[in-house]
mmCIF file of C-alpha atoms in Angstrom:
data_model
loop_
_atom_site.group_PDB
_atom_site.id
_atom_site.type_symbol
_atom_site.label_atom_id
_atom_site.label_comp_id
_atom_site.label_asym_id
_atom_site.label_seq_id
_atom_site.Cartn_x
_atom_site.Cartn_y
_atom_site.Cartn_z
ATOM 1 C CA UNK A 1 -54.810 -9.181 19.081
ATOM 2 C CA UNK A 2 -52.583 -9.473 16.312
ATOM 3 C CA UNK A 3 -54.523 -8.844 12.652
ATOM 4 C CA UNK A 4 -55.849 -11.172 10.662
ATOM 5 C CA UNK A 5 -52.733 -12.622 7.672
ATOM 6 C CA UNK A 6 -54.255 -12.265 3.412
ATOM 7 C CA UNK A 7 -51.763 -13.383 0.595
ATOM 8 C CA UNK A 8 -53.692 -11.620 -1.956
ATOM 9 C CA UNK A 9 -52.226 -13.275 -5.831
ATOM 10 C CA UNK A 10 -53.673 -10.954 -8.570
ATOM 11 C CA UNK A 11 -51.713 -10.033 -11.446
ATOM 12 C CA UNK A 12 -54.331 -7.145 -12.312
ATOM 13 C CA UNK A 13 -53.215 -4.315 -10.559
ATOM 14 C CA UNK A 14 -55.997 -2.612 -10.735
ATOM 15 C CA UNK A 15 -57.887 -5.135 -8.725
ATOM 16 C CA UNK A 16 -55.876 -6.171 -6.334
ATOM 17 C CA UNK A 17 -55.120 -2.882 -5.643
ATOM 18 C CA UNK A 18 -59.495 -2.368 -4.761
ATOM 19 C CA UNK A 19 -59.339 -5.353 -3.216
ATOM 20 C CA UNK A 20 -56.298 -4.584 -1.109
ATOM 21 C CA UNK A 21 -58.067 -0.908 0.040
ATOM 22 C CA UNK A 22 -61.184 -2.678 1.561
ATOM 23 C CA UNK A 23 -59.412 -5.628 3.579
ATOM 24 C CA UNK A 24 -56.758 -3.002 4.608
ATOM 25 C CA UNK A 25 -59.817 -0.808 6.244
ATOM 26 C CA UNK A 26 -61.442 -3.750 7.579
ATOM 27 C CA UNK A 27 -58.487 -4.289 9.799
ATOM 28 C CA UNK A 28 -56.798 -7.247 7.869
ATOM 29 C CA UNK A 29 -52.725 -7.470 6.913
ATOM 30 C CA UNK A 30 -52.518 -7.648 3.518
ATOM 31 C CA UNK A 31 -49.524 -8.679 0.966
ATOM 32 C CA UNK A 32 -49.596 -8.276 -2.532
ATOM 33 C CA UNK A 33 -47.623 -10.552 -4.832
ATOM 34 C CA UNK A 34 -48.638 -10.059 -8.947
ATOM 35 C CA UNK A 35 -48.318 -13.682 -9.962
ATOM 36 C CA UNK A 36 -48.133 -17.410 -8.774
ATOM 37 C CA UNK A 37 -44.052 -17.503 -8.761
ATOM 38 C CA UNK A 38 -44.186 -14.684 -6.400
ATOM 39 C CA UNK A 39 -46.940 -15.667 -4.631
ATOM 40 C CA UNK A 40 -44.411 -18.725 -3.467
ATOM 41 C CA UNK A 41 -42.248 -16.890 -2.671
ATOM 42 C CA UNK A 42 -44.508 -14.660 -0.311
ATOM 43 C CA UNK A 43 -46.044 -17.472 1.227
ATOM 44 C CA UNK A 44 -42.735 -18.916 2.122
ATOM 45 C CA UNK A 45 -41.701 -15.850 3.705
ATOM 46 C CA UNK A 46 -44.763 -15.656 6.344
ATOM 47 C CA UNK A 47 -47.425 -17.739 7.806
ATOM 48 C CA UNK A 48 -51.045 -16.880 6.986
ATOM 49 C CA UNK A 49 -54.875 -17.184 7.724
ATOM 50 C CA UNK A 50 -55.956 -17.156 4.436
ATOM 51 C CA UNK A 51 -55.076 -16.585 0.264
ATOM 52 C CA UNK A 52 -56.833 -15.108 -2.414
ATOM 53 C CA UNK A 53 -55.831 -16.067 -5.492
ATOM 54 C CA UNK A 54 -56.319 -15.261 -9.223
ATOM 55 C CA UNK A 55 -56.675 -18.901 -11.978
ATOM 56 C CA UNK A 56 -54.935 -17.022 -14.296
ATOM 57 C CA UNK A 57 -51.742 -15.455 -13.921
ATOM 58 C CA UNK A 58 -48.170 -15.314 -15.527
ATOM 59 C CA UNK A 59 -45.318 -17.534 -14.830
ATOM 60 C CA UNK A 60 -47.688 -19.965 -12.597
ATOM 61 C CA UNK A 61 -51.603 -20.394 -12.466
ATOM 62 C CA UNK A 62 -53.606 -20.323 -9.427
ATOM 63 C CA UNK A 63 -54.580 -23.990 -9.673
ATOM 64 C CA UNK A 64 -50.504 -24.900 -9.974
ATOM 65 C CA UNK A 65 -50.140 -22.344 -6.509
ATOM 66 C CA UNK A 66 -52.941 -23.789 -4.944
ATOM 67 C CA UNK A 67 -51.806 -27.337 -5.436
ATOM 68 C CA UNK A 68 -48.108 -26.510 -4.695
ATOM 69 C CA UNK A 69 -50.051 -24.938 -0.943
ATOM 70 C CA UNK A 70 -51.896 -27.578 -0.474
ATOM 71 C CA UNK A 71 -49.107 -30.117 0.112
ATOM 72 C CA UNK A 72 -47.575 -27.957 2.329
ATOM 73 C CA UNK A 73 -50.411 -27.150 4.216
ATOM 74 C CA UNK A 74 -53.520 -29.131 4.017
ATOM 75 C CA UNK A 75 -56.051 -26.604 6.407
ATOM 76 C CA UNK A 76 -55.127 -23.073 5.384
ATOM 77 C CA UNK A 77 -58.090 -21.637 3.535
ATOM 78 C CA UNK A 78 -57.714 -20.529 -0.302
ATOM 79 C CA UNK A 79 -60.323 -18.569 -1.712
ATOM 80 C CA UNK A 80 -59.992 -18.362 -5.658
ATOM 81 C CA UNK A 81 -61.127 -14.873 -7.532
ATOM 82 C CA UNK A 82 -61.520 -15.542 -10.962
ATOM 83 C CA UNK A 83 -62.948 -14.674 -14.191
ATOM 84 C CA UNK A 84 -63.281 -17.895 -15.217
ATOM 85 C CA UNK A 85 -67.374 -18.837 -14.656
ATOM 86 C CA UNK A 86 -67.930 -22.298 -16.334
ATOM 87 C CA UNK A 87 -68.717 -25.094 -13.892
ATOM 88 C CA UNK A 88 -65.868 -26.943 -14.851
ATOM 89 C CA UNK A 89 -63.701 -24.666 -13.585
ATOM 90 C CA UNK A 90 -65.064 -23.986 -10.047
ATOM 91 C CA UNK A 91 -65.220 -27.819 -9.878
ATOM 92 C CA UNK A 92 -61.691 -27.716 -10.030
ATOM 93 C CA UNK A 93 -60.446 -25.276 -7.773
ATOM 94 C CA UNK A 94 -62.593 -27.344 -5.017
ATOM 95 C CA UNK A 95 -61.215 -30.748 -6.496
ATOM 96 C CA UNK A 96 -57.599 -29.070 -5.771
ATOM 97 C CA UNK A 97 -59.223 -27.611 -2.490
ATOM 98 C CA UNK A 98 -59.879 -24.433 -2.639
ATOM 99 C CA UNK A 99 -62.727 -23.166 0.408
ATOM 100 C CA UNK A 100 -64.825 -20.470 -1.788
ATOM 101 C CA UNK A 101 -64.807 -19.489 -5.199
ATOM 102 C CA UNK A 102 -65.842 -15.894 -6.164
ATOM 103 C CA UNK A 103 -66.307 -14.361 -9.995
ATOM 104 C CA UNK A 104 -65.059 -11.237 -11.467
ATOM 105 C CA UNK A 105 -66.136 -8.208 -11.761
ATOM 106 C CA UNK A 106 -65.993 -9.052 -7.327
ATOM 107 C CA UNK A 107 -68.462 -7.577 -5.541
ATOM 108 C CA UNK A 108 -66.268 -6.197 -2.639
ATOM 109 C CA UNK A 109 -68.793 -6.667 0.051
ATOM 110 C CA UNK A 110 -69.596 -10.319 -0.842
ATOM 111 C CA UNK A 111 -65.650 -11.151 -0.804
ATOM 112 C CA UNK A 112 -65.325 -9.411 2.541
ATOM 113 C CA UNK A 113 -68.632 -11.797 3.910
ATOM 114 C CA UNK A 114 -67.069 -14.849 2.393
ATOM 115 C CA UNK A 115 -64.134 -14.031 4.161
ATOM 116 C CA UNK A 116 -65.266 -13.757 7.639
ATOM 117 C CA UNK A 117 -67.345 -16.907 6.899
ATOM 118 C CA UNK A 118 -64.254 -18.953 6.244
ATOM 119 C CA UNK A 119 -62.458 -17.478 8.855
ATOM 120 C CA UNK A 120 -64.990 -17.949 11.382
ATOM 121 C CA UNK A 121 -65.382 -21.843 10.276
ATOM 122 C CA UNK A 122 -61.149 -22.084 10.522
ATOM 123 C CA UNK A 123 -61.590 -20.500 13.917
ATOM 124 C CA UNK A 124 -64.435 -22.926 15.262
ATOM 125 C CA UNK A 125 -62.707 -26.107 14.014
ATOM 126 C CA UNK A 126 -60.979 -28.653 16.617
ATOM 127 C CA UNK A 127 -57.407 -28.971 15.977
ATOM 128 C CA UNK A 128 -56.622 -32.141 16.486
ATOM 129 C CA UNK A 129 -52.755 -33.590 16.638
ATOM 130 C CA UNK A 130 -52.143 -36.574 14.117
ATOM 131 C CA UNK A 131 -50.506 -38.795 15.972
ATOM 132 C CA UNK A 132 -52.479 -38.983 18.661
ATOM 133 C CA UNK A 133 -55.235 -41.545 19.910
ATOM 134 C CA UNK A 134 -58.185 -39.506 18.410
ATOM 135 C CA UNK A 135 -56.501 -39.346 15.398
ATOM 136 C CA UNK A 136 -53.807 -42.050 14.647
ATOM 137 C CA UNK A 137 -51.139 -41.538 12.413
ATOM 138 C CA UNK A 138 -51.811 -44.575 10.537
ATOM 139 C CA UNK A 139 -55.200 -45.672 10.105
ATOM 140 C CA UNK A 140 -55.966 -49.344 9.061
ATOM 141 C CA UNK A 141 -59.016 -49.402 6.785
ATOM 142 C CA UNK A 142 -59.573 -53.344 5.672
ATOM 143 C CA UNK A 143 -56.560 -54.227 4.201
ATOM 144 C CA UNK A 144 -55.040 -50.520 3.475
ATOM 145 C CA UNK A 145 -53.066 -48.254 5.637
ATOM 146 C CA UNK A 146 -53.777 -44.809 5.501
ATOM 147 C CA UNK A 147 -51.329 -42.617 6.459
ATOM 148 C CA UNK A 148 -52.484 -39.861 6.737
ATOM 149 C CA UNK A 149 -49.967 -36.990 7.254
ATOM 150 C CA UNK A 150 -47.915 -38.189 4.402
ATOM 151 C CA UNK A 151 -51.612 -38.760 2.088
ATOM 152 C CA UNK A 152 -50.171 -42.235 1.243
ATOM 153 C CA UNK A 153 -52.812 -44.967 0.464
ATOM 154 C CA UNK A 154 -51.183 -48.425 0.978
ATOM 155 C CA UNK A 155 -51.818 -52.480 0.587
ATOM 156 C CA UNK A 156 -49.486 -55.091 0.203
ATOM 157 C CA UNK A 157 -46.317 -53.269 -1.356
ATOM 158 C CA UNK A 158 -48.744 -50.693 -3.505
ATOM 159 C CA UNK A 159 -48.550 -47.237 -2.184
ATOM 160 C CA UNK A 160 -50.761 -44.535 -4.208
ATOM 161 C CA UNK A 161 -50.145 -40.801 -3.234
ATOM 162 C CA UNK A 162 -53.602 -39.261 -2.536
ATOM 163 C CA UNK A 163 -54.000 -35.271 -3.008
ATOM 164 C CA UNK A 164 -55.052 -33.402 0.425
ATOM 165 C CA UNK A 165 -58.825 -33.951 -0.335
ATOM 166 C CA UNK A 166 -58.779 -37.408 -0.959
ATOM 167 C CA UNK A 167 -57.144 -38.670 2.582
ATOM 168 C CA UNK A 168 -59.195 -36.214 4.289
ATOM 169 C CA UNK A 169 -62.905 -37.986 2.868
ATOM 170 C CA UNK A 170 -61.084 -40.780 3.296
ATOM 171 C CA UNK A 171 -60.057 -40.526 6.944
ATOM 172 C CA UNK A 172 -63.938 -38.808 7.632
ATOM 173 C CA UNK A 173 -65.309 -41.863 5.848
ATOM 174 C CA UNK A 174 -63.542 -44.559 7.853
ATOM 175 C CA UNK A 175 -64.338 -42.061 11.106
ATOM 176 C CA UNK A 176 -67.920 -42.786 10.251
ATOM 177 C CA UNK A 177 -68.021 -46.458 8.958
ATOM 178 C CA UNK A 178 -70.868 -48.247 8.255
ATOM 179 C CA UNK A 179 -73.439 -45.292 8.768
ATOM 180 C CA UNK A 180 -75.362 -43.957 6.909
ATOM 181 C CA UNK A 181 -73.606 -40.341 5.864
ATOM 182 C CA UNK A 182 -75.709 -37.690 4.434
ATOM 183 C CA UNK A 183 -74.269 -35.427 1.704
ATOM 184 C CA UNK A 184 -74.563 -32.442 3.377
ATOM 185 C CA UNK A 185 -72.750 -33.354 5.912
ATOM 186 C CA UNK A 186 -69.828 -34.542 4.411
ATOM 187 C CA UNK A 187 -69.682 -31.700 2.551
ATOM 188 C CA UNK A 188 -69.887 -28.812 5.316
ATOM 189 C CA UNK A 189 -67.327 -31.182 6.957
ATOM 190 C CA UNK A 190 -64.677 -31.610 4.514
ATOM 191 C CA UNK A 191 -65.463 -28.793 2.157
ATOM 192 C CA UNK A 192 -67.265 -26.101 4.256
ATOM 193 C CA UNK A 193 -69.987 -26.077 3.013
ATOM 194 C CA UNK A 194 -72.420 -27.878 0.706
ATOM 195 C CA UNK A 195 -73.116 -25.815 -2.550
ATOM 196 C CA UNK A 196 -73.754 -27.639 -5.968
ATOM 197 C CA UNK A 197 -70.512 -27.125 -7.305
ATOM 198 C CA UNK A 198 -68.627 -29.157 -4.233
ATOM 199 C CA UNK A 199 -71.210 -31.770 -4.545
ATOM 200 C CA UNK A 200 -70.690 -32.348 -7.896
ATOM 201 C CA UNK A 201 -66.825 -32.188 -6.806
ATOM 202 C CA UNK A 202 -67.912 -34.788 -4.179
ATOM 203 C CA UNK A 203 -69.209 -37.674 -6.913
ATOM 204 C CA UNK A 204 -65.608 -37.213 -8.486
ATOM 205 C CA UNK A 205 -64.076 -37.830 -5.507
ATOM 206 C CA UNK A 206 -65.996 -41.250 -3.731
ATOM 207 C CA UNK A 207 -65.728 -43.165 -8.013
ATOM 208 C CA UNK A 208 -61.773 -42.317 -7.171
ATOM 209 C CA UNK A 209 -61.961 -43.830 -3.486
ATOM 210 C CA UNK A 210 -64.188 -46.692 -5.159
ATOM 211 C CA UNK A 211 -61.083 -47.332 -7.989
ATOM 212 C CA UNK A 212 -58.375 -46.953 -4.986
ATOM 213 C CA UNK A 213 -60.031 -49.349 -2.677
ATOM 214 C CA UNK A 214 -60.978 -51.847 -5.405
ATOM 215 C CA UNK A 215 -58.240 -54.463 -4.104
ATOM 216 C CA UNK A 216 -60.356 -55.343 -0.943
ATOM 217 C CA UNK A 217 -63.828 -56.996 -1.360
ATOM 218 C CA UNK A 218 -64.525 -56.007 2.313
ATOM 219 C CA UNK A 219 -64.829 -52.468 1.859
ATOM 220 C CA UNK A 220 -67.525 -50.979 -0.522
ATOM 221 C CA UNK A 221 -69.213 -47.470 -0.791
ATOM 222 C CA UNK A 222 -72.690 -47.288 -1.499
ATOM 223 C CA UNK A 223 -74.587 -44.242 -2.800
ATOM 224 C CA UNK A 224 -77.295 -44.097 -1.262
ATOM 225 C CA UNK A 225 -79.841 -42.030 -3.853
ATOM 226 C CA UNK A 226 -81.174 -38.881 -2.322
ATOM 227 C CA UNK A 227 -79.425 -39.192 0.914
ATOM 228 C CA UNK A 228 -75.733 -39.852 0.804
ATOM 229 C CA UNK A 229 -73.642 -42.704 1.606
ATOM 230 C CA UNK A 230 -72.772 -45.791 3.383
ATOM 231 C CA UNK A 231 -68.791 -46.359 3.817
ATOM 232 C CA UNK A 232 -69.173 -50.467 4.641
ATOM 233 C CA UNK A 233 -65.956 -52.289 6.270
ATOM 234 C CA UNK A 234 -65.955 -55.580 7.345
ATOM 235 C CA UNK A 235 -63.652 -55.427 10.904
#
C-alpha cells in the first residue's frame, strides 16, 4: 500500500523540520517547500492526500495558497498550522476551506490525531461523479442554475462565481430542500465537523446564499433558532 502524500508549507525551518521527523516515522511521505510560491510549485508537481500549511509566509500567504488549491481541487484536505490565535482568523481559513486549524507552539501528537481524523473522514466519504444522475452537473434551484463543477451561480444572464464552499452548502442545501436541517449536520457534512469556529463560519456563509438568491421570491432560508435551518423552494 503505497504511503500516505503531506505537502508540508512552513517557512520556519525549525518546525517543519519537527514536524517533518514525526510524520516521516509514522509512515507518511512528506515534502517540504519553505513558502507559498514554492508550495505551488510542489503541489503542481505531485498529487496529494493532504497539506499543512503555515498563514504566514514569504512571497505568498497560506490563505492566498489555500485559495489558489481550492479552485483546483475542491476535496483535498488543508490543515492550517499557525500562530495566528484570534477567532477571526480561524474563521477564515474555514471560510476559504481549510478542514482543521491547529496553533503554534503544535503539539506533535495532537497534529498527528487530527491528521488521521481527516484522513479517515476523506477515506469514508462517497465519491460521487458530477455529471451523473445522483449528482447532475447542473442543478436547477427555482430560477438559478447551479453549476456546480465550474461554482457558477446563474439566473437570467447574471452569473456570480461562488468560492468552493459556497456551491458545496449550496448543492447540500438544495439536496435537502424543504427539511428541516440541523446545524450539526451541515456542518460535519460540509465542513467535517461542527466546532464553534465553523459554525460561526456557517452564519457567514447562508446571509451570502440569502444575498445571492435574493432575485427569486420562491426560495427563502429560514434559521430556525436553536436547531438549524429550513432551505424552502417552491417546485
Amino acid at each position: 500500500m503505497d504511503a500516505v502524500k503531506i505537502l508540508l508549507v512552513e517557512d520556519d525551518r525549525i518546525i517543519a523540520s519537527l514536524v517533518k521527523k514525526y510524520l516521516d516515522i509514522r509512515g507518511y511521505a512528506v515534502n517540504h517547500a519553505e513558502d507559498g510560491v514554492e508550495g505551488m510549485k510542489e503541489y503542481d508537481k505531485a498529487d496529494y492526500d493532504l497539506i499543512i500549511m503555515d498563514v504566514m509566509m514569504p512571497h505568498k500567504d497560506g490563505y492566498t495558497l489555500a485559495e489558489e488549491i481550492r479552485a483546483k481541487d475542491p476535496y483535498i484536505p488543508i490543515l492550517f498550522m499557525s500562530s495566528n490565535n484570534l477567532p477571526k482568523d480561524k474563521i477564515k481559513a474555514f471560510r476559504i476551506g481549510a478542514d482543521d486549524y491547529v496553533t503554534k507552539p503544535v503539539n506533535v501528537e495532537e497534529l498527528l490525531l487530527r491528521i488521521e481524523v481527516i484522513l479517515k473522514r476523506q477515506k469514508s466519504e462517497p465519491k460521487v461523479e458530477v455529471g451523473t444522475e445522483d449528482d447532475p452537473h447542473e442543478i436547477k434551484i427555482g430560477n438559478y442554475i447551479l453549476d456546480f463543477p465550474y461554482q457558477k451561480l446563474a439566473i437570467g444572464d447574471d452569473t456570480r462565481k461562488l468560492t468552493t464552499r459556497e456551491a458545496e452548502l449550496l448543492r447540500f442545501l438544495h439536496r435537502h430542500r424543504n427539511s428541516l436541517i440541523k446545524r450539526e449536520y451541515i456542518l460535519q457534512e460540509v465542513w467535517g465537523d461542527d466546532d464553534y469556529y465553523k459554525g460561526r463560519s456557517l452564519d457567514v456563509f447562508m446571509s451570502r446564499l440569502r444575498k445571492y438568491l435574493k432575485d427569486d421570491s420562491t426560495i427563502e432560508i429560514l434559521n430556525v433558532h436553536g436547531i438549524g435551518f429550513k432551505f424552502l423552494v417552491q417546485d
